Tab-separated table of C-alpha atoms and ligand atoms in Angstrom:
chain	number	residue	atom	x	y	z
A	1	MET	CA	58.521	119.706	17.146
A	2	LYS	CA	63.029	118.937	17.136
A	3	THR	CA	63.921	116.106	15.110
A	4	LEU	CA	65.386	113.955	17.416
A	5	THR	CA	68.333	111.711	17.479
A	6	GLY	CA	69.309	107.675	18.133
A	7	ASN	CA	69.904	108.962	21.340
A	8	ALA	CA	66.643	110.743	22.618
A	9	ARG	CA	65.598	110.271	25.728
A	10	LEU	CA	62.128	108.682	25.703
A	11	ALA	CA	58.763	109.490	28.808
A	12	GLY	CA	55.506	109.736	28.822
A	13	LEU	CA	52.577	109.761	30.542
A	14	VAL	CA	50.717	105.736	31.288
A	15	GLY	CA	46.896	105.967	31.941
A	16	TYR	CA	43.446	105.537	30.648
A	17	PRO	CA	42.067	107.121	29.235
A	18	VAL	CA	45.036	109.927	28.706
A	19	SER	CA	43.426	112.009	25.265
A	20	PHE	CA	42.281	114.538	27.971
A	21	SER	CA	45.442	115.844	29.436
A	22	GLN	CA	47.791	118.418	29.695
A	23	ALA	CA	50.985	116.444	30.746
A	24	PRO	CA	52.373	116.383	27.265
A	25	ALA	CA	52.081	120.288	26.213
A	26	MET	CA	53.808	120.743	28.516
A	27	HIS	CA	56.685	118.960	28.573
A	28	GLY	CA	56.905	119.265	25.297
A	29	TYR	CA	57.057	123.399	26.157
A	30	TRP	CA	59.604	122.141	28.840
A	31	LEU	CA	61.949	119.912	25.693
A	32	GLN	CA	60.979	122.698	23.466
A	33	LYS	CA	62.328	125.340	26.586
A	34	TYR	CA	65.704	123.351	26.613
A	35	ASP	CA	66.530	122.088	22.940
A	36	ILE	CA	66.495	118.852	24.480
A	37	ASP	CA	66.823	115.390	21.905
A	38	GLY	CA	63.657	113.835	23.303
A	39	ILE	CA	60.537	113.215	23.765
A	40	TYR	CA	56.545	112.691	25.675
A	41	VAL	CA	53.999	111.145	24.796
A	42	PRO	CA	50.644	109.890	25.997
A	43	LEU	CA	50.404	106.150	26.682
A	44	PRO	CA	46.924	104.781	26.252
A	45	VAL	CA	47.090	101.995	28.836
A	46	ARG	CA	44.068	100.239	29.391
A	47	GLU	CA	43.173	98.583	32.786
A	48	GLY	CA	44.621	95.108	32.714
A	49	GLU	CA	47.374	96.004	30.957
A	50	PHE	CA	49.242	98.182	32.911
A	51	ALA	CA	52.288	94.927	34.302
A	52	THR	CA	52.847	94.318	30.941
A	53	ALA	CA	53.194	97.883	29.134
A	54	ILE	CA	55.411	99.136	31.733
A	55	ALA	CA	57.829	95.811	31.288
A	56	GLY	CA	57.139	96.906	27.599
A	57	LEU	CA	58.406	100.233	27.898
A	58	ARG	CA	61.527	99.852	30.153
A	59	ALA	CA	62.234	96.536	27.300
A	60	ALA	CA	62.002	99.250	24.400
A	61	GLY	CA	64.098	101.914	26.523
A	62	PHE	CA	62.395	104.368	28.117
A	63	ARG	CA	63.034	106.468	31.105
A	64	GLY	CA	60.574	106.297	32.509
A	65	CYS	CA	56.966	107.789	32.889
A	66	ASN	CA	53.783	109.870	34.373
A	67	ILE	CA	51.270	107.821	35.473
A	68	THR	CA	47.528	108.507	36.233
A	69	LYS	CA	43.936	106.905	36.836
A	70	PRO	CA	43.701	104.201	37.070
A	71	HIS	CA	47.119	103.203	37.151
A	72	LYS	CA	48.301	104.538	40.316
A	73	GLN	CA	47.698	101.985	42.633
A	74	GLU	CA	49.215	99.105	40.734
A	75	ALA	CA	51.961	101.497	40.363
A	76	ALA	CA	52.950	101.393	43.409
A	77	ALA	CA	53.002	97.925	44.025
A	78	LEU	CA	55.040	97.083	40.675
A	79	CYS	CA	58.442	99.605	42.635
A	80	ASP	CA	61.608	98.253	43.515
A	81	ARG	CA	61.658	101.823	45.917
A	82	MET	CA	59.986	104.822	46.051
A	83	THR	CA	59.703	107.469	48.566
A	84	GLU	CA	58.639	107.537	51.506
A	85	ALA	CA	56.055	109.951	50.504
A	86	ALA	CA	54.816	107.929	48.062
A	87	GLU	CA	54.411	104.662	50.045
A	88	ARG	CA	51.641	106.414	53.090
A	89	MET	CA	49.760	107.210	50.289
A	90	GLY	CA	50.094	104.825	47.946
A	91	ALA	CA	49.878	105.483	45.488
A	92	VAL	CA	52.289	106.902	42.864
A	93	ASN	CA	52.430	109.273	39.490
A	94	THR	CA	56.166	109.278	38.778
A	95	LEU	CA	58.216	105.837	37.274
A	96	VAL	CA	62.178	106.384	36.847
A	97	PHE	CA	63.137	103.421	35.008
A	98	GLU	CA	66.683	102.535	36.391
A	99	GLU	CA	69.425	99.773	35.644
A	100	ASP	CA	68.893	97.939	39.136
A	101	GLY	CA	64.883	98.965	39.260
A	102	ILE	CA	61.691	100.848	38.851
A	103	SER	CA	61.488	104.078	41.279
A	104	GLY	CA	58.323	105.379	42.291
A	105	PHE	CA	57.785	108.686	43.467
A	106	ASN	CA	54.355	110.696	44.290
A	107	THR	CA	54.721	114.710	43.735
A	108	ASP	CA	51.079	115.360	43.199
A	109	GLY	CA	51.381	117.213	47.115
A	110	PHE	CA	54.532	118.434	46.279
A	111	GLY	CA	53.027	120.065	43.231
A	112	PHE	CA	49.712	121.509	45.437
A	113	LEU	CA	52.686	123.046	48.070
A	114	ALA	CA	55.334	124.381	45.730
A	115	GLY	CA	51.984	126.331	44.657
A	116	LEU	CA	50.725	127.323	47.637
A	117	GLU	CA	54.627	129.077	48.633
A	118	GLN	CA	55.024	130.204	45.206
A	119	ASN	CA	51.671	132.067	45.269
A	120	GLY	CA	52.095	133.444	49.144
A	121	ILE	CA	49.514	130.974	50.260
A	122	ALA	CA	51.407	129.922	53.977
A	123	VAL	CA	49.672	127.092	55.839
A	124	ASP	CA	51.848	126.215	58.739
A	125	GLY	CA	50.241	126.834	62.229
A	126	ARG	CA	47.510	127.999	59.973
A	127	HIS	CA	43.911	127.152	59.222
A	128	VAL	CA	43.118	124.909	55.972
A	129	LEU	CA	39.621	123.749	55.677
A	130	VAL	CA	39.861	120.884	52.784
A	131	LEU	CA	36.496	119.822	51.400
A	132	GLY	CA	36.084	115.998	50.132
A	133	ALA	CA	37.832	112.634	50.402
A	134	GLY	CA	39.126	111.114	46.815
A	135	GLY	CA	42.399	110.354	46.134
A	136	ALA	CA	43.828	113.722	45.381
A	137	CYS	CA	42.210	114.383	49.119
A	138	ARG	CA	44.782	112.505	50.545
A	139	SER	CA	47.622	113.227	49.007
A	140	ILE	CA	47.419	117.330	49.510
A	141	ALA	CA	45.997	116.572	53.284
A	142	MET	CA	48.911	115.145	53.776
A	143	THR	CA	51.460	117.009	52.444
A	144	LEU	CA	49.776	119.583	54.319
A	145	ALA	CA	49.289	118.391	57.291
A	146	GLU	CA	53.014	117.516	57.061
A	147	ALA	CA	53.506	121.454	56.637
A	148	GLY	CA	52.107	122.093	59.716
A	149	ALA	CA	48.669	123.174	58.755
A	150	ALA	CA	45.919	122.648	60.739
A	151	VAL	CA	43.776	120.180	59.001
A	152	THR	CA	39.753	120.401	59.444
A	153	LEU	CA	38.141	117.914	56.344
A	154	THR	CA	35.096	117.892	55.445
A	155	ASN	CA	33.332	114.942	52.592
A	156	ARG	CA	29.075	114.805	50.911
A	157	THR	CA	30.293	111.173	52.253
A	158	ARG	CA	31.641	112.103	55.441
A	159	SER	CA	32.837	108.371	56.269
A	160	LYS	CA	35.563	108.888	53.856
A	161	ALA	CA	36.507	111.781	55.511
A	162	GLU	CA	37.023	110.131	58.563
A	163	ALA	CA	38.419	107.171	57.414
A	164	LEU	CA	40.911	109.038	55.297
A	165	ALA	CA	41.497	111.208	58.929
A	166	LEU	CA	41.418	108.348	61.087
A	167	GLU	CA	44.683	106.744	58.248
A	168	LEU	CA	46.677	110.146	58.380
A	169	GLY	CA	45.456	110.667	62.159
A	170	GLY	CA	45.456	114.611	64.185
A	171	LEU	CA	42.732	115.656	61.411
A	172	LYS	CA	39.635	117.076	62.190
A	173	VAL	CA	35.886	115.734	60.360
A	174	ILE	CA	32.852	118.150	59.637
A	175	ASP	CA	30.148	117.412	58.521
A	176	TRP	CA	29.637	118.600	54.940
A	177	GLU	CA	26.330	120.916	55.887
A	178	GLN	CA	28.500	123.049	58.902
A	179	ARG	CA	31.880	123.901	56.100
A	180	ALA	CA	30.089	127.387	55.210
A	181	ASP	CA	30.141	127.843	59.275
A	182	ALA	CA	33.869	126.506	59.405
A	183	LEU	CA	35.082	129.585	57.514
A	184	ALA	CA	34.696	131.764	60.335
A	185	GLU	CA	38.204	129.917	61.720
A	186	ALA	CA	39.680	129.310	57.665
A	187	ASP	CA	42.501	130.543	56.672
A	188	VAL	CA	42.998	128.823	53.583
A	189	LEU	CA	39.555	126.810	51.739
A	190	VAL	CA	40.648	123.610	48.965
A	191	ASN	CA	38.153	122.260	47.168
A	192	THR	CA	39.466	118.885	45.753
A	193	THR	CA	36.412	117.638	45.013
A	194	SER	CA	35.690	117.744	40.994
A	195	LEU	CA	32.663	119.396	41.428
A	196	GLY	CA	33.412	123.003	40.142
A	197	MET	CA	35.450	120.598	36.268
A	198	LEU	CA	33.322	121.415	33.686
A	199	SER	CA	30.554	118.580	32.604
A	200	GLN	CA	30.526	118.530	36.755
A	201	PRO	CA	28.226	120.264	38.473
A	202	PRO	CA	29.589	123.456	40.269
A	203	LEU	CA	30.260	123.208	44.229
A	204	GLU	CA	28.347	124.784	46.458
A	205	MET	CA	30.079	126.880	49.130
A	206	ASP	CA	28.654	130.262	50.912
A	207	LEU	CA	32.342	132.369	51.354
A	208	SER	CA	30.062	134.508	53.513
A	209	ARG	CA	31.349	133.930	56.378
A	210	ALA	CA	34.690	134.064	55.340
A	211	ARG	CA	37.652	135.813	56.803
A	212	ASP	CA	38.473	139.225	54.533
A	213	ASP	CA	42.491	137.324	54.567
A	214	LEU	CA	41.139	133.509	53.077
A	215	ALA	CA	43.315	132.120	50.718
A	216	VAL	CA	40.291	130.222	48.408
A	217	THR	CA	42.269	127.511	46.469
A	218	ASP	CA	40.543	124.573	43.944
A	219	ILE	CA	42.208	122.046	42.414
A	220	VAL	CA	40.201	121.986	39.421
A	221	TYR	CA	41.905	124.203	36.093
A	222	ALA	CA	39.235	123.408	33.349
A	223	PRO	CA	37.614	125.840	33.366
A	224	GLN	CA	40.527	128.345	34.810
A	225	LYS	CA	37.930	130.263	37.246
A	226	THR	CA	35.657	128.036	38.772
A	227	GLU	CA	32.691	129.820	40.605
A	228	LEU	CA	33.899	129.041	43.646
A	229	LEU	CA	36.982	131.517	42.776
A	230	LYS	CA	34.670	133.882	40.864
A	231	ASN	CA	32.771	134.740	44.066
A	232	ALA	CA	35.714	134.362	46.346
A	233	GLU	CA	37.384	137.076	44.191
A	234	SER	CA	34.080	139.185	43.626
A	235	ARG	CA	34.481	139.382	47.896
A	236	GLY	CA	38.835	140.526	47.280
A	237	LEU	CA	39.395	137.247	48.537
A	238	ARG	CA	43.104	135.604	47.230
A	239	ILE	CA	42.516	132.683	44.714
A	240	MET	CA	44.606	129.786	42.978
A	241	ASN	CA	43.410	127.464	40.680
A	242	GLY	CA	44.721	124.215	39.936
A	243	LEU	CA	47.252	125.112	37.381
A	244	PRO	CA	50.423	125.423	40.328
A	245	MET	CA	49.441	122.297	41.133
A	246	LEU	CA	49.045	120.798	37.899
A	247	MET	CA	52.996	122.362	36.328
A	248	ASN	CA	55.230	121.704	39.833
A	249	GLN	CA	53.442	117.750	40.157
A	250	ALA	CA	55.515	117.331	36.393
A	251	ARG	CA	58.629	119.125	37.739
A	252	PRO	CA	60.470	116.070	39.822
A	253	GLY	CA	59.896	113.575	36.661
A	254	PHE	CA	61.272	116.009	33.956
A	255	ALA	CA	63.937	116.826	36.353
A	256	LYS	CA	64.665	112.756	36.161
A	257	TRP	CA	63.973	111.683	32.757
A	258	PHE	CA	65.573	114.897	30.915
A	259	GLY	CA	68.093	115.893	32.825
A	260	VAL	CA	66.679	119.941	33.550
A	261	GLU	CA	65.182	121.403	35.864
A	262	PRO	CA	62.407	122.852	34.139
A	263	GLU	CA	61.280	126.143	35.696
A	264	ILE	CA	57.600	127.494	35.011
A	265	ASP	CA	57.321	130.533	33.113
A	266	ALA	CA	54.621	132.654	32.232
A	267	GLY	CA	54.453	130.829	29.101
A	268	LEU	CA	54.225	127.666	30.041
A	269	GLU	CA	50.845	129.186	31.841
A	270	LYS	CA	50.124	130.756	28.423
A	271	HIS	CA	50.812	127.848	26.134
A	272	LEU	CA	48.310	125.360	28.548
A	273	VAL	CA	45.207	127.642	28.896
A	274	GLU	CA	45.606	128.047	25.236
A	275	ARG	CA	45.182	125.034	24.061
A	276	MET	CA	42.388	124.520	26.732
A	277	GLN	CA	41.138	127.064	25.321
A	278	ALA	CA	41.176	125.253	21.495
A	279	SER	CA	39.959	122.036	22.698
A	280	ALA	CA	36.652	123.440	24.601
A	281	LYS	CA	36.508	124.740	21.341
B	301	ATR	P1	40.084	112.050	42.871
B	301	ATR	O1	40.733	110.674	43.314
B	301	ATR	O2	40.411	113.027	41.791
B	301	ATR	O3	40.257	112.712	43.979
B	301	ATR	P2	37.371	111.170	43.511
B	301	ATR	O4	37.344	109.677	44.219
B	301	ATR	O5	36.351	110.803	42.605
B	301	ATR	O6	37.823	111.642	42.901
B	301	ATR	O7	36.677	111.893	44.392
B	301	ATR	C1	35.740	112.817	44.139
B	301	ATR	C2	35.562	113.331	45.119
B	301	ATR	O8	34.499	114.174	44.571
B	301	ATR	C3	34.939	112.691	46.865
B	301	ATR	O9	35.123	113.686	47.527
B	301	ATR	C4	34.023	113.005	46.528
B	301	ATR	O10	32.596	113.058	47.318
B	301	ATR	P3	32.039	111.640	48.396
B	301	ATR	O11	32.942	110.755	49.001
B	301	ATR	O12	30.624	112.106	48.648
B	301	ATR	O13	31.463	110.332	46.675
B	301	ATR	C5	33.412	114.373	45.475
B	301	ATR	N1	32.030	114.986	44.802
B	301	ATR	C6	31.888	114.153	44.108
B	301	ATR	N2	30.774	114.454	43.154
B	301	ATR	C7	29.982	115.007	44.298
B	301	ATR	C8	28.697	116.053	44.448
B	301	ATR	N3	27.920	116.635	44.087
B	301	ATR	N4	28.924	116.465	45.914
B	301	ATR	C9	29.820	117.022	46.799
B	301	ATR	N5	30.350	116.005	46.553
B	301	ATR	C10	31.109	115.372	45.162
């Protein structure tokens, strides 16, 4: 790592736990690539300590930070201003400390959408079937609807999908048991549940009714190819895992703290995959 000067720009990831996060590796890759006098550090902050930690980081001259579980909602409450998207989501994942206050952003939905665009998966005017109703689903469903998609939600606990659909407006909800049938009219499938992630059960999703041009996307990136994506690939369907979302959601914060718009290149993906493989051993 480059030696820092006394003017080094400081940023990091606030959450608990943060030990499994790929964010320091990602920002570290870009800091090195662009030869920036700056550092991005993991900041494990427990529940109850969040406001104290943020005040401390500001006082210590940090430019800002990313926020992850369990602090995304509390971070929103602490902001002096935030983007419309962050306001509607009631959660922020990126803070920028400025002279006159804290600005909040939620870049999760942007990250997912940018990933779709980079992979040539269109959603405007298309039918998108979204599995889940948790925090990740909220950002993604909202962003997809704003991008012109007709969104259908389905979740094991139907009431949660209904509450989300009511809040966002204009979304259809179907039973979890109907998910395989609903593929017949879907252009894009998105798994936003934790199923398929390392140490979680696989997602059971029968793809036999899928159209040949269905794009299957999963926000899970460890493993890189979930059973869902493997099945989709073996049927000749287009697939996208969670890495494009992970890499894209990090870009706005990096640009604001370190002053360079970072690019997603093949080296970044290779770097992340190698690190995940090493930590899985
Ligand atoms: P996040 O904030 O990361 O989205 P979350 O809020 O815990 O995480 O949401 C997890 C999602 O995975 C939920 O939609 C959850 O469904 P429920 O609302 O019914 O809990 C879904 N999920 C987790 N385990 C599941 C399982 N075994 N079968 C089906 N869905 C599951």
